[in-house]
PDB file of C-alpha atoms in Angstrom:
ATOM      1  CA  UNK A   4     137.283 100.795 142.139  1.00 60.00           C
ATOM      2  CA  UNK A   5     138.317  97.156 142.193  1.00 63.00           C
ATOM      3  CA  UNK A   6     135.251  96.268 144.271  1.00 69.00           C
ATOM      4  CA  UNK A   7     132.917  97.667 141.591  1.00 71.00           C
ATOM      5  CA  UNK A   8     134.627  95.687 138.833  1.00 68.00           C
ATOM      6  CA  UNK A   9     134.526  92.462 140.884  1.00 73.00           C
ATOM      7  CA  UNK A  10     130.858  92.988 141.808  1.00 77.00           C
ATOM      8  CA  UNK A  11     129.993  93.428 138.124  1.00 77.00           C
ATOM      9  CA  UNK A  12     131.832  90.253 137.131  1.00 77.00           C
ATOM     10  CA  UNK A  13     134.335  92.153 134.999  1.00 70.00           C
ATOM     11  CA  UNK A  14     137.422  91.257 137.010  1.00 66.00           C
ATOM     12  CA  UNK A  15     138.765  89.108 134.172  1.00 68.00           C
ATOM     13  CA  UNK A  16     138.920  92.251 131.997  1.00 65.00           C
ATOM     14  CA  UNK A  17     139.773  95.066 134.377  1.00 65.00           C
ATOM     15  CA  UNK A  18     141.807  95.335 137.526  1.00 67.00           C
ATOM     16  CA  UNK A  19     142.741  98.179 139.780  1.00 67.00           C
ATOM     17  CA  UNK A  20     145.695  98.163 142.122  1.00 68.00           C
ATOM     18  CA  UNK A  21     144.720 100.771 144.655  1.00 67.00           C
ATOM     19  CA  UNK A  22     147.105 102.243 147.243  1.00 68.00           C
ATOM     20  CA  UNK A  23     145.386 100.442 150.108  1.00 68.00           C
ATOM     21  CA  UNK A  24     146.028  97.080 148.420  1.00 68.00           C
ATOM     22  CA  UNK A  25     149.739  97.775 147.990  1.00 70.00           C
ATOM     23  CA  UNK A  26     150.375  98.993 151.540  1.00 70.00           C
ATOM     24  CA  UNK A  27     150.185  95.561 153.261  1.00 70.00           C
ATOM     25  CA  UNK A  28     153.063  94.369 151.042  1.00 66.00           C
ATOM     26  CA  UNK A  29     155.478  96.494 153.055  1.00 69.00           C
ATOM     27  CA  UNK A  30     156.989  99.926 153.044  1.00 73.00           C
ATOM     28  CA  UNK A  31     160.146  99.334 151.043  1.00 82.00           C
ATOM     29  CA  UNK A  32     160.331 100.134 147.350  1.00 80.00           C
ATOM     30  CA  UNK A  33     161.498  96.584 146.665  1.00 86.00           C
ATOM     31  CA  UNK A  34     158.520  94.995 148.427  1.00 84.00           C
ATOM     32  CA  UNK A  35     156.071  97.200 146.527  1.00 80.00           C
ATOM     33  CA  UNK A  36     157.773  96.439 143.214  1.00 82.00           C
ATOM     34  CA  UNK A  37     157.688  92.718 143.977  1.00 86.00           C
ATOM     35  CA  UNK A  38     153.980  92.894 144.881  1.00 83.00           C
ATOM     36  CA  UNK A  39     153.103  94.754 141.672  1.00 80.00           C
ATOM     37  CA  UNK A  40     155.214  92.485 139.458  1.00 85.00           C
ATOM     38  CA  UNK A  41     153.643  89.374 140.981  1.00 87.00           C
ATOM     39  CA  UNK A  42     150.151  90.834 140.621  1.00 81.00           C
ATOM     40  CA  UNK A  43     150.750  91.700 136.960  1.00 80.00           C
ATOM     41  CA  UNK A  44     152.262  88.287 136.162  1.00 86.00           C
ATOM     42  CA  UNK A  45     149.493  86.324 137.869  1.00 86.00           C
ATOM     43  CA  UNK A  46     146.547  88.408 136.638  1.00 79.00           C
ATOM     44  CA  UNK A  47     147.004  87.328 132.988  1.00 78.00           C
ATOM     45  CA  UNK A  48     145.385  90.612 131.934  1.00 74.00           C
ATOM     46  CA  UNK A  49     146.544  93.576 129.977  1.00 70.00           C
ATOM     47  CA  UNK A  50     147.937  96.102 132.413  1.00 70.00           C
ATOM     48  CA  UNK A  51     147.670  99.846 132.037  1.00 67.00           C
ATOM     49  CA  UNK A  52     149.298 101.948 134.706  1.00 64.00           C
ATOM     50  CA  UNK A  53     147.943 105.376 135.529  1.00 64.00           C
ATOM     51  CA  UNK A  54     148.143 107.702 138.497  1.00 64.00           C
ATOM     52  CA  UNK A  55     145.691 107.153 141.309  1.00 62.00           C
ATOM     53  CA  UNK A  56     142.479 109.035 140.584  1.00 61.00           C
ATOM     54  CA  UNK A  57     140.762 110.913 143.366  1.00 63.00           C
ATOM     55  CA  UNK A  58     137.855 113.293 143.664  1.00 62.00           C
ATOM     56  CA  UNK A  59     135.599 114.056 140.707  1.00 65.00           C
ATOM     57  CA  UNK A  60     137.567 111.960 138.209  1.00 66.00           C
ATOM     58  CA  UNK A  61     137.188 108.903 140.446  1.00 68.00           C
ATOM     59  CA  UNK A  62     133.425 109.519 140.665  1.00 73.00           C
ATOM     60  CA  UNK A  63     133.189 109.874 136.875  1.00 73.00           C
ATOM     61  CA  UNK A  64     135.135 106.647 136.333  1.00 72.00           C
ATOM     62  CA  UNK A  65     132.955 104.791 138.845  1.00 73.00           C
ATOM     63  CA  UNK A  66     129.794 106.049 137.088  1.00 77.00           C
ATOM     64  CA  UNK A  67     131.139 104.959 133.707  1.00 73.00           C
ATOM     65  CA  UNK A  68     131.983 101.458 134.971  1.00 73.00           C
ATOM     66  CA  UNK A  69     128.582 101.050 136.593  1.00 77.00           C
ATOM     67  CA  UNK A  70     126.898 101.779 133.278  1.00 66.00           C
TER      68      UNK A  70
END
């Protein structure tokens, strides 16, 4: 999802932290928390947390973002 937002030039408004972007930060809870906190602090955007969307809902969200 993040790739779509970046490609559309909307990355200053929306951001997605997908599981594959968190994984390289490490496997401990502390390393994941640190990664997310740093990302939220540095993004300077409003942050809304929601569960990872998969399947049809992900397709619907992608379609909505693409216009």
